[in-house]
Amino acid sequence: MKIIKIIGIASLLLTLTLVLAIQLIDPNDYKSTIITQVKQATGRTLHIDGDITLSLFPRIRLTLGKTWLENTEGFTQTIFIQVAQAEAQIQILPLFIKQVVLEKIQLVDVLLNLERNAQGQGNWENLLITHTQTETNTNTNSSFSVTLQDTRLQQAQIHWQDAQNQQQYDLTQLQIAIGTFDYPLIQQTTPIQISTTLHALNVQTQLTLETQAQLYPQQQQYRLQPVNLNLTATGDAIPNHQQNLQLSTELFIDLAQEQLNIDTLQIKLLDNITLQLQLQTQQLFKQPQIKGKITLQPFYLKPVFQQLGLTITSDNPIFTQNIQASAELEAIPNQFIRIQQLQFALDTQKLNIPKIQLDTQKQQLQIPEITLQLFNLAATANLAIQDLLTQPIIHSELTIKPFELKKLLQSLNITPPELPYLPLKNTAFHLTAQGALQQLTINAQSILDDNNLAIQNLKLNLDDNSATLEQAVVNALGLRLTAQAQIKQLKTNPSFTSNLQLANFSPRDLLKRLTIPLYNTTDATVFNNADFSTQIQGDLQQLHVNNLNARIDQSRLQGTIDIQAWQPITGAFNLQIDKLNVDRYLSKPNTEKTSTTTSTLPELPLDLIQSLALKGIINIGELTQENLTLKNTSLSIE
């Protein structure tokens, strides 16, 4: 009992001493000392414009009025940081057992100006250096424990100005509230709330974050559960002037087992799209091993377009179909990244990629067995890239299996053309591309009904800005056209040289296929044989047709054509026809009794001919008309 009385008397005397000291000491008398110490530590001037108050009962309460720290020289703002009001409340009795219980820490109307000048220097740099040096020399050994019961930052503002990159961002109405927190760490749950508004690029974004930090220091386990983040962006640059994003998840880290888990990260945007992610990480600090799954929940495109402020005028069924996707992820950084079972579905239309393998050590990317099912179209593809980060070498293949193009267009709500010579019943395609990215070789084959196209060795050389086509063969409507080409200055001002050969064909049969009626010729055997070959050179401004060699029936046309401009078509030509019997190509006379039986040529497109600004000479070796033969006839056009 005597010991208790002694302790009680000692505590009473100590308390009375503290009360007397506080009554006799005015903390404002120490403003100059504080300002001097800050000047020595930071090189900047501290201004304490408000009063400092100190009270003891029922707890120690310290308040500080308006206080601000000057910015360093060479920056636009005068203030680096300013606090309009600060308050701290400390319980008295726990101090006797070396416990600091801060019932309240509150900072109100904080202003922080962060700047980077045109030379890339930040206004915080010399402050941080000095601060680091000061910390290094500070003795951090203490047997005191600290409990923060209520920590708040209210109505804070952070202004960021970057003169070097011409950027400016503002955080306003920043509010931070942190619940009870003990140090040294013990098992505890601490609520955290953050809200603010970001102003950047004429967009205003409101942010709120709520979570609870669950700490288990003995097991070295820490959890954020739940994490709820909401973003609302408004502004003229935002579709529909306002968009929302919601994020929720649970985060768990086990330092002892080196594990990091993200349980069901869910992101919701555009009020219709929900993305979910699950992630587990092992050997976090040694060789992280990551496994996860990502899922895009089913949604419809039409509400997405409406949320973006876009009007849908098309009745394409794609806007009313269900979209979803999923994939599995596995990775070891600096070794590989693997995406498996990547699936994208648009109702019954599906894209499936069983595996995407990126070997970061060997710089290899492999995507085998890609399959696409789009209505009645089925396609497969493979892609492999070696030396991905140095000199990529590509091996790729795309195959579209035979399908009915007309049916596909109808499924897409597109009206197919009704052409008797092109029923769109059978379509197929095959393509390979291989070689270095700068020197790629492409081969392709396509089929459309009884027509086909084959491209052999199309070589793209981006190093010297050129392309070479070894051969392209088109078989269509009974025609066979063969072409070779070279292109220079591919990216700047393309110029090309091409050789064309059209094998012998029947113009009469071609018109019949196209359901174009041919007038009744005097000689029924004409328009049965024709062929064509030439060399074409040109660029975007002009065209030169050299070595023109065309034949129809027994007449052959040779020569050159030069086009110097396109609007209007301006140029010159020099053509030679070996022989031409006009009588054979005249319209057959009408056998019915009429006032005339004269044979005539079909009408020519005179408007088109008159619009051409072409001049030149046509030499005809032998011209026959009305059984009259003329030799060495020249026709000059000015």
XYZ file of C-alpha atoms in Angstrom:
638
model
C 0.000 0.000 0.000
C 2.839 2.387 0.767
C 4.308 1.774 -2.719
C 0.968 2.589 -4.365
C 0.682 5.789 -2.365
C 4.226 6.786 -3.321
C 3.515 6.180 -7.033
C 0.250 8.125 -6.797
C 1.922 11.076 -5.086
C 4.765 11.056 -7.633
C 2.314 11.001 -10.543
C 0.337 13.882 -9.010
C 3.484 15.938 -8.516
C 4.617 15.231 -12.099
C 1.225 16.188 -13.487
C 1.169 19.419 -11.457
C 4.686 20.182 -12.711
C 3.613 19.707 -16.347
C 0.527 21.880 -15.864
C 2.634 24.614 -14.280
C 5.215 24.380 -17.075
C 2.579 24.661 -19.779
C 1.061 27.697 -18.050
C 4.446 29.388 -17.838
C 5.747 28.455 -21.317
C 4.351 30.024 -24.495
C 5.213 27.784 -27.496
C 5.020 30.807 -29.807
C 8.267 31.992 -28.192
C 10.030 29.134 -30.023
C 8.907 30.098 -33.541
C 12.259 31.661 -34.386
C 14.123 28.596 -33.132
C 11.962 26.292 -35.273
C 12.406 28.521 -38.328
C 16.185 28.525 -37.836
C 16.357 24.746 -37.494
C 14.291 24.252 -40.683
C 16.503 26.721 -42.556
C 19.619 24.811 -41.530
C 18.080 21.450 -42.450
C 16.511 22.357 -45.814
C 18.013 25.637 -46.955
C 14.510 27.069 -47.209
C 12.579 29.557 -45.124
C 9.666 28.385 -42.985
C 6.857 30.851 -42.263
C 4.663 30.290 -39.172
C 1.926 32.880 -39.632
C -0.587 31.280 -37.261
C -0.409 30.633 -33.549
C 0.959 27.545 -31.831
C -1.194 26.350 -28.926
C -0.461 23.671 -26.352
C -2.852 22.285 -23.726
C -2.595 19.353 -21.294
C -6.028 18.215 -20.082
C -7.784 15.981 -20.687
C -4.972 15.115 -23.168
C -1.972 16.824 -24.693
C -3.265 18.908 -27.603
C -0.992 20.745 -29.981
C -2.367 23.000 -32.764
C -0.538 24.935 -35.419
C -1.975 27.772 -37.509
C -1.091 28.720 -41.046
C 2.451 27.541 -41.823
C 4.257 27.326 -45.132
C 7.660 26.482 -46.577
C 9.161 28.561 -49.356
C 9.894 27.073 -52.765
C 13.482 26.806 -53.925
C 14.828 29.464 -56.294
C 14.280 29.104 -60.036
C 10.652 27.925 -59.888
C 7.414 29.766 -60.561
C 5.501 29.177 -57.309
C 6.399 30.953 -54.069
C 5.040 28.219 -51.807
C 6.380 24.661 -51.793
C 4.019 23.344 -49.135
C 1.460 25.043 -46.934
C -0.768 23.842 -44.080
C -3.675 26.038 -43.004
C -4.254 24.126 -39.761
C -2.611 21.156 -38.027
C -3.686 19.378 -34.853
C -2.323 16.482 -32.767
C -3.822 14.954 -29.645
C -1.803 12.614 -27.385
C -3.029 10.598 -24.406
C -1.045 11.316 -21.230
C -1.104 8.177 -19.109
C 0.263 5.768 -21.793
C 3.422 7.918 -21.934
C 4.405 6.590 -18.513
C 4.648 3.073 -19.961
C 6.429 4.205 -23.116
C 3.360 4.215 -25.317
C 2.557 7.133 -27.585
C -1.170 7.088 -28.316
C -2.035 9.727 -30.870
C -5.794 10.038 -30.683
C -5.867 12.423 -33.596
C -3.587 13.794 -36.284
C -5.271 16.185 -38.663
C -3.950 18.377 -41.465
C -6.410 20.804 -43.070
C -6.127 22.771 -46.341
C -2.732 21.425 -47.367
C -1.223 22.878 -50.553
C 1.717 21.143 -52.258
C 3.295 22.606 -55.411
C 5.506 20.143 -57.321
C 7.419 21.531 -60.280
C 9.983 20.423 -62.836
C 11.751 23.205 -64.715
C 12.834 23.264 -68.352
C 16.172 21.665 -67.401
C 14.418 18.682 -65.818
C 15.165 19.619 -62.195
C 12.474 19.103 -59.539
C 11.746 21.568 -56.744
C 11.810 18.719 -54.221
C 15.258 17.348 -55.067
C 17.540 19.310 -52.720
C 14.931 18.951 -49.980
C 14.914 15.160 -50.343
C 18.706 14.959 -50.344
C 18.977 16.998 -47.176
C 16.161 15.013 -45.618
C 17.892 11.729 -46.427
C 21.160 12.914 -44.895
C 19.319 14.042 -41.789
C 17.640 10.635 -41.454
C 20.967 8.875 -41.801
C 22.355 10.693 -38.782
C 19.235 10.217 -36.671
C 19.223 7.596 -33.933
C 16.122 5.493 -34.653
C 16.507 3.160 -31.656
C 13.498 3.643 -29.375
C 11.582 1.431 -26.992
C 8.402 3.496 -27.410
C 5.384 2.039 -29.222
C 3.146 4.296 -31.280
C -0.588 4.049 -31.870
C -2.272 6.283 -34.446
C -6.005 6.186 -33.794
C -7.325 8.735 -36.284
C -5.181 10.227 -39.042
C -6.806 12.637 -41.490
C -5.798 14.824 -44.402
C -8.603 17.193 -45.389
C -9.146 19.493 -48.381
C -5.616 19.043 -49.706
C -4.389 20.173 -53.109
C -1.425 18.957 -55.135
C -0.364 20.903 -58.223
C 2.065 19.351 -60.719
C 3.706 21.514 -63.380
C 6.308 20.162 -65.822
C 7.920 22.883 -67.918
C 10.145 20.368 -69.679
C 7.267 18.255 -71.048
C 4.620 21.013 -71.051
C 2.347 19.122 -68.645
C 0.100 20.308 -65.843
C -2.068 18.235 -63.491
C -4.036 19.181 -60.385
C -5.335 17.071 -57.529
C -8.032 18.898 -55.584
C -10.299 18.033 -52.661
C -7.866 15.327 -51.565
C -9.164 13.570 -48.461
C -7.337 10.745 -46.663
C -8.637 8.994 -43.550
C -6.682 6.182 -41.832
C -8.047 4.264 -38.840
C -6.123 2.798 -35.908
C -2.556 1.805 -36.723
C 0.030 0.411 -34.271
C 3.799 0.436 -34.534
C 5.678 -1.815 -33.994
C 3.234 -3.819 -36.040
C 0.758 -6.117 -34.325
C -2.187 -8.085 -35.654
C -4.660 -5.390 -36.599
C -7.191 -4.171 -39.151
C -6.874 -0.589 -40.370
C -9.560 1.071 -42.549
C -8.320 3.439 -45.264
C -10.375 5.924 -47.275
C -9.082 8.195 -50.050
C -10.987 10.576 -52.315
C -9.824 13.276 -54.696
C -10.458 14.957 -58.051
C -7.856 14.930 -60.842
C -7.849 17.750 -63.410
C -5.863 16.957 -66.562
C -6.234 17.529 -70.325
C -9.653 19.198 -69.920
C -10.931 16.084 -68.146
C -12.093 15.983 -64.546
C -11.815 12.601 -62.810
C -13.303 11.913 -59.398
C -11.631 9.062 -57.501
C -12.687 7.238 -54.356
C -10.817 4.331 -52.753
C -11.938 2.314 -49.749
C -10.165 -0.685 -48.232
C -9.171 -2.389 -45.007
C -5.544 -3.322 -44.366
C -5.366 -6.577 -42.379
C -1.903 -7.060 -40.852
C -0.526 -10.309 -39.443
C 3.143 -9.411 -38.794
C 4.059 -12.604 -36.920
C 3.033 -14.697 -39.914
C 4.356 -11.971 -42.285
C 0.973 -11.913 -43.987
C -0.834 -8.797 -45.169
C -4.182 -8.412 -46.886
C -6.204 -5.610 -48.464
C -9.804 -6.762 -48.273
C -11.897 -5.535 -49.935
C -10.434 -2.915 -52.297
C -13.108 -0.735 -53.923
C -12.038 1.894 -56.432
C -14.456 4.157 -58.314
C -13.521 6.560 -61.093
C -15.877 9.032 -62.756
C -14.452 11.032 -65.664
C -16.288 14.021 -67.134
C -15.424 16.436 -69.932
C -15.979 17.174 -73.603
C -13.216 14.733 -74.553
C -15.031 11.877 -72.776
C -17.565 9.903 -74.847
C -21.083 10.889 -73.792
C -19.377 13.541 -71.573
C -19.162 11.115 -68.628
C -17.870 7.589 -68.047
C -17.543 5.426 -64.943
C -15.073 2.714 -63.981
C -15.427 0.480 -60.938
C -12.721 -1.809 -59.601
C -12.964 -4.269 -56.737
C -10.538 -6.940 -55.579
C -8.765 -8.596 -52.662
C -4.976 -8.488 -52.366
C -2.988 -10.936 -50.227
C 0.789 -11.128 -49.705
C 2.689 -13.723 -47.662
C 6.285 -12.588 -47.260
C 7.390 -15.809 -45.546
C 6.049 -18.005 -48.343
C 6.837 -15.398 -51.037
C 3.275 -15.440 -52.327
C 1.159 -12.684 -53.858
C -2.458 -13.376 -54.740
C -5.035 -11.169 -56.398
C -8.432 -12.742 -55.782
C -11.076 -11.895 -58.363
C -10.026 -8.467 -59.536
C -13.183 -7.131 -61.173
C -13.283 -4.096 -63.444
C -16.597 -2.714 -64.649
C -16.721 -0.020 -67.314
C -19.231 1.487 -69.724
C -21.974 0.134 -67.412
C -21.977 -3.080 -69.446
C -18.478 -4.579 -69.613
C -17.082 -6.596 -66.718
C -13.524 -7.904 -66.719
C -12.342 -10.384 -64.069
C -8.775 -11.377 -63.198
C -7.356 -13.954 -60.819
C -3.603 -14.030 -60.207
C -1.271 -16.124 -58.040
C 2.472 -15.496 -57.701
C 4.986 -17.903 -56.114
C 8.683 -17.320 -55.254
C 8.009 -13.606 -55.275
C 11.544 -12.459 -54.385
C 13.576 -15.161 -56.144
C 12.147 -16.298 -59.452
C 8.499 -15.162 -59.578
C 6.107 -17.729 -61.032
C 2.812 -16.226 -62.128
C -0.438 -18.001 -62.900
C -3.778 -16.417 -63.589
C -7.016 -16.351 -65.474
C -8.778 -13.468 -67.172
C -12.447 -13.478 -68.093
C -14.539 -10.999 -70.055
C -18.097 -11.505 -68.904
C -20.836 -11.711 -71.601
C -22.082 -8.338 -72.860
C -23.796 -6.791 -75.875
C -22.326 -4.207 -78.222
C -25.433 -2.072 -78.633
C -25.502 -0.729 -75.030
C -21.741 -0.093 -75.274
C -22.201 2.081 -78.358
C -25.070 3.905 -76.678
C -22.942 4.530 -73.571
C -20.256 5.967 -75.850
C -22.826 8.345 -77.327
C -22.779 6.634 -80.731
C -25.937 6.145 -82.760
C -26.398 2.743 -84.379
C -28.166 3.018 -87.731
C -27.179 -0.400 -89.073
C -29.339 -3.456 -88.426
C -26.248 -5.675 -88.565
C -26.831 -8.619 -86.203
C -23.404 -8.134 -84.641
C -24.843 -5.349 -82.457
C -27.355 -7.706 -80.846
C -25.022 -10.644 -80.303
C -23.392 -11.753 -77.085
C -19.634 -11.168 -76.662
C -17.387 -12.958 -74.176
C -13.735 -13.960 -73.827
C -11.380 -15.832 -71.499
C -7.726 -16.856 -71.237
C -5.248 -18.457 -68.856
C -1.884 -16.876 -68.079
C 1.392 -18.398 -66.911
C 4.736 -16.639 -66.757
C 8.224 -16.651 -65.304
C 9.790 -13.235 -65.990
C 13.030 -13.408 -67.974
C 12.051 -16.928 -69.134
C 8.632 -17.168 -70.731
C 5.108 -15.821 -70.955
C 2.400 -18.310 -71.899
C -1.254 -17.565 -72.673
C -3.408 -20.647 -73.012
C -6.985 -21.366 -74.024
C -7.599 -17.871 -75.350
C -11.202 -17.884 -76.497
C -13.277 -15.082 -77.950
C -16.927 -15.678 -78.795
C -19.536 -13.584 -80.566
C -22.598 -15.765 -80.067
C -21.766 -18.809 -82.220
C -18.790 -17.117 -83.881
C -15.567 -18.165 -82.157
C -11.862 -17.406 -82.190
C -9.751 -19.998 -80.402
C -6.004 -19.778 -79.724
C -4.846 -22.804 -77.700
C -1.435 -21.336 -76.875
C 0.634 -18.184 -77.220
C 4.198 -18.935 -76.123
C 6.790 -16.165 -75.716
C 10.276 -17.423 -74.818
C 12.084 -14.307 -73.591
C 15.458 -16.061 -73.371
C 15.421 -17.438 -76.921
C 13.402 -14.467 -78.231
C 10.833 -16.770 -79.798
C 7.078 -16.290 -80.218
C 4.866 -19.202 -81.215
C 1.108 -19.111 -81.857
C 0.071 -22.470 -83.369
C -3.340 -23.760 -84.373
C -5.353 -20.544 -84.389
C -8.929 -21.309 -85.446
C -11.727 -18.943 -86.440
C -15.361 -19.864 -87.033
C -17.343 -16.956 -88.507
C -20.782 -18.164 -89.537
C -19.989 -20.626 -92.369
C -16.349 -19.490 -92.709
C -13.671 -21.622 -91.049
C -10.056 -20.440 -90.948
C -6.833 -21.721 -89.401
C -3.530 -19.925 -88.875
C -0.037 -20.416 -87.454
C 2.573 -17.840 -86.490
C 6.179 -18.261 -85.338
C 8.745 -15.486 -84.876
C 12.429 -16.006 -84.069
C 14.934 -13.388 -82.868
C 11.966 -11.303 -81.794
C 13.892 -8.378 -80.263
C 16.820 -8.249 -82.696
C 16.149 -9.304 -86.294
C 12.682 -10.895 -86.326
C 12.230 -13.863 -88.681
C 8.590 -14.720 -89.401
C 6.962 -17.985 -90.419
C 3.203 -17.688 -90.820
C 0.367 -19.422 -92.605
C -3.319 -18.639 -93.071
C -5.883 -21.017 -94.572
C -9.557 -20.293 -95.210
C -11.360 -23.506 -96.040
C -13.858 -23.577 -98.939
C -17.103 -21.818 -98.022
C -20.066 -20.106 -99.676
C -19.359 -16.373 -99.791
C -22.934 -15.500 -100.673
C -24.205 -17.165 -97.513
C -21.602 -15.361 -95.381
C -22.630 -11.963 -96.769
C -26.260 -12.743 -96.061
C -25.359 -13.756 -92.484
C -23.671 -10.350 -92.084
C -26.834 -8.680 -93.390
C -25.038 -7.617 -96.577
C -26.927 -8.032 -99.848
C -24.688 -9.963 -102.241
C -24.576 -8.895 -105.903
C -26.664 -11.002 -108.264
C -24.222 -11.845 -111.065
C -24.855 -14.901 -113.226
C -21.180 -15.291 -113.972
C -20.203 -15.014 -110.287
C -22.556 -17.085 -108.093
C -20.296 -16.762 -104.995
C -20.759 -20.452 -104.200
C -17.166 -21.531 -103.610
C -14.453 -19.390 -102.005
C -11.109 -20.380 -100.463
C -7.823 -18.697 -99.568
C -4.305 -19.690 -98.548
C -1.370 -17.443 -97.632
C 2.160 -17.925 -96.340
C 4.592 -15.236 -95.211
C 8.140 -15.946 -94.148
C 11.492 -14.268 -93.808
C 12.979 -11.375 -91.890
C 10.550 -8.617 -90.969
C 12.441 -6.242 -93.256
C 12.640 -8.806 -96.073
C 9.384 -10.721 -96.180
C 8.302 -13.204 -98.861
C 4.571 -13.735 -99.411
C 2.801 -16.448 -101.412
C -0.963 -16.566 -101.764
C -3.715 -18.456 -103.554
C -7.407 -17.607 -103.681
C -10.433 -19.210 -105.327
C -13.754 -17.576 -106.171
C -16.069 -19.985 -107.946
C -14.187 -21.039 -111.125
C -11.800 -18.080 -110.848
C -8.467 -18.115 -109.044
C -5.508 -15.912 -108.199
C -1.965 -17.106 -107.430
C 0.760 -14.799 -106.096
C 4.251 -16.290 -106.233
C 7.127 -14.782 -104.257
C 5.988 -11.271 -103.440
C 9.118 -9.952 -101.698
C 8.887 -6.883 -99.485
C 12.274 -5.355 -98.754
C 11.857 -2.533 -96.261
C 15.617 -2.067 -95.964
C 15.900 -0.668 -99.484
C 12.234 0.454 -99.595
C 11.234 -1.834 -102.453
C 8.996 -4.749 -103.433
C 9.280 -7.426 -106.123
C 6.541 -9.676 -107.491
C 7.988 -12.700 -109.211
C 4.659 -13.677 -110.746
C 0.943 -13.266 -110.274
C -1.505 -15.354 -112.279
C -5.198 -14.560 -112.557
C -7.598 -17.032 -114.136
C -11.017 -15.410 -114.341
C -13.953 -15.462 -116.758
C -11.963 -17.545 -119.219
C -8.996 -15.137 -119.112
C -5.458 -15.876 -117.978
C -3.467 -12.804 -116.969
C 0.153 -13.107 -115.865
C 2.048 -10.233 -114.236
C 5.497 -9.426 -112.821
C 6.283 -6.197 -111.009
C 8.952 -4.197 -109.223
C 8.232 -1.268 -106.909
C 10.787 1.282 -105.644
C 10.538 4.050 -103.033
C 7.700 2.087 -101.454
C 7.153 4.407 -98.459
C 7.773 7.779 -100.085
C 6.955 8.170 -103.793
C 6.235 4.685 -105.166
C 7.333 3.983 -108.715
C 6.795 0.672 -110.467
C 7.668 -1.421 -113.487
C 5.293 -4.202 -114.481
C 5.045 -6.751 -117.279
C 1.566 -7.991 -118.243
C 0.647 -10.927 -120.475
C -2.945 -11.816 -121.331
C -3.103 -15.245 -122.972
C -5.206 -15.949 -126.025
C -8.934 -15.713 -125.282
C -12.249 -15.186 -127.040
C -13.760 -11.712 -126.550
C -17.060 -13.129 -127.848
C -17.088 -15.767 -125.113
C -16.092 -13.167 -122.480
C -19.046 -10.926 -123.357
C -21.320 -13.941 -123.249
C -20.113 -14.797 -119.734
C -20.735 -11.201 -118.665
C -24.212 -11.348 -120.246
C -23.288 -8.363 -122.419
C -24.905 -8.661 -125.866
C -22.605 -8.327 -128.856
C -23.951 -6.605 -131.936
C -24.538 -8.772 -134.986
C -21.253 -8.530 -136.934
C -20.972 -8.938 -140.675
C -18.357 -11.654 -140.150
C -19.525 -14.079 -137.488
C -15.982 -15.349 -136.932
C -14.554 -12.077 -135.550
C -13.967 -11.435 -131.849
C -12.948 -15.055 -131.387
C -9.198 -14.651 -130.743
C -7.270 -12.007 -128.855
C -4.133 -11.656 -126.716
C -2.226 -8.832 -125.094
C 1.184 -8.036 -123.576
C 2.949 -4.866 -122.487
C 5.358 -3.277 -120.039
C 4.051 -0.507 -117.782
C 6.196 1.978 -115.872
C 4.997 4.827 -113.723
C 4.399 6.478 -110.375
C 1.568 8.393 -108.755
C 1.756 11.193 -111.342
C 2.484 9.522 -114.678
C 2.283 6.263 -116.623
C 4.289 4.854 -119.541
C 3.008 1.907 -121.593
C 5.920 0.411 -123.530
C 6.141 -2.546 -125.896
C 2.390 -2.620 -126.301
C 1.478 -5.712 -128.282
C -2.209 -6.529 -128.690
C -3.940 -8.807 -131.210
C -7.568 -9.296 -132.111
C -8.315 -11.847 -134.761
C -5.869 -11.096 -137.654
C -5.080 -7.501 -136.591
C -2.105 -6.602 -134.364
C -1.603 -3.327 -132.525
C 1.849 -2.242 -131.315
C 3.334 0.954 -129.941
C 3.680 3.154 -126.847
C 1.404 5.336 -124.724
C 2.622 8.023 -122.299
C 0.314 9.598 -119.702
C 1.723 12.778 -118.091
C -1.319 13.763 -115.992
C -4.598 12.275 -114.793
C -6.918 15.275 -114.358
C -7.679 15.440 -117.230
C -5.900 12.500 -118.798
C -3.093 14.103 -120.765
C -0.459 12.372 -122.845
C 0.802 11.131 -126.189
C 0.770 7.873 -128.117
C 2.414 6.263 -131.134
C 0.569 3.194 -132.412
C 0.929 0.866 -135.404
C -1.712 -1.528 -136.771
C -0.451 -4.048 -139.297
C -3.809 -4.598 -141.017
C -7.453 -3.929 -140.288
C -10.503 -5.079 -142.246
C -13.282 -2.795 -141.039
C -15.908 -4.573 -143.155
C -15.690 -7.681 -140.982
C -16.621 -5.723 -137.837
C -19.544 -3.727 -139.233
C -23.063 -4.325 -138.008
C -24.767 -6.914 -140.162
C -27.340 -5.277 -142.467
C -30.981 -5.676 -141.534
C -32.566 -8.274 -143.861
C -36.041 -6.801 -143.451
C -37.329 -4.416 -146.117
C -36.303 -0.939 -145.075
C -35.264 2.243 -146.765
C -31.562 1.412 -146.181
C -29.323 -1.618 -145.911
C -26.113 0.198 -144.934
C -23.766 -1.605 -142.517
C -22.540 0.538 -139.597
C -20.100 0.352 -136.724
C -21.503 0.418 -133.184
C -21.697 3.775 -131.439
C -18.483 4.943 -129.820
C -18.259 6.660 -126.369
C -17.640 10.093 -127.866
C -17.965 11.975 -124.530
C -15.179 9.902 -123.031
C -12.978 10.283 -126.092
C -13.480 14.062 -126.156
C -12.526 14.365 -122.485
C -9.098 12.896 -123.163
C -6.233 15.334 -123.797
C -4.268 12.833 -125.850
C -2.393 13.416 -129.052
C -0.450 11.110 -131.297
C -0.251 9.094 -134.517
C -1.881 5.820 -135.572
C -0.199 4.153 -138.541
C -2.177 1.429 -140.362
C -0.231 -0.770 -142.740
C -3.298 -2.088 -144.604
C -6.818 -0.695 -144.113
C -9.819 -2.318 -145.827
C -13.284 -0.778 -145.874
C -16.123 -1.395 -148.351
C -13.774 -3.670 -150.300
C -11.367 -0.785 -150.766
C -7.822 -1.369 -149.501
C -5.547 1.488 -148.455
C -1.898 0.975 -147.546
C 0.371 2.930 -145.190
C -2.416 5.107 -143.785
C -1.610 7.559 -141.005
C -4.095 9.123 -138.612
C -2.886 12.102 -136.592
C -4.797 13.251 -133.490
C -4.064 16.675 -131.975
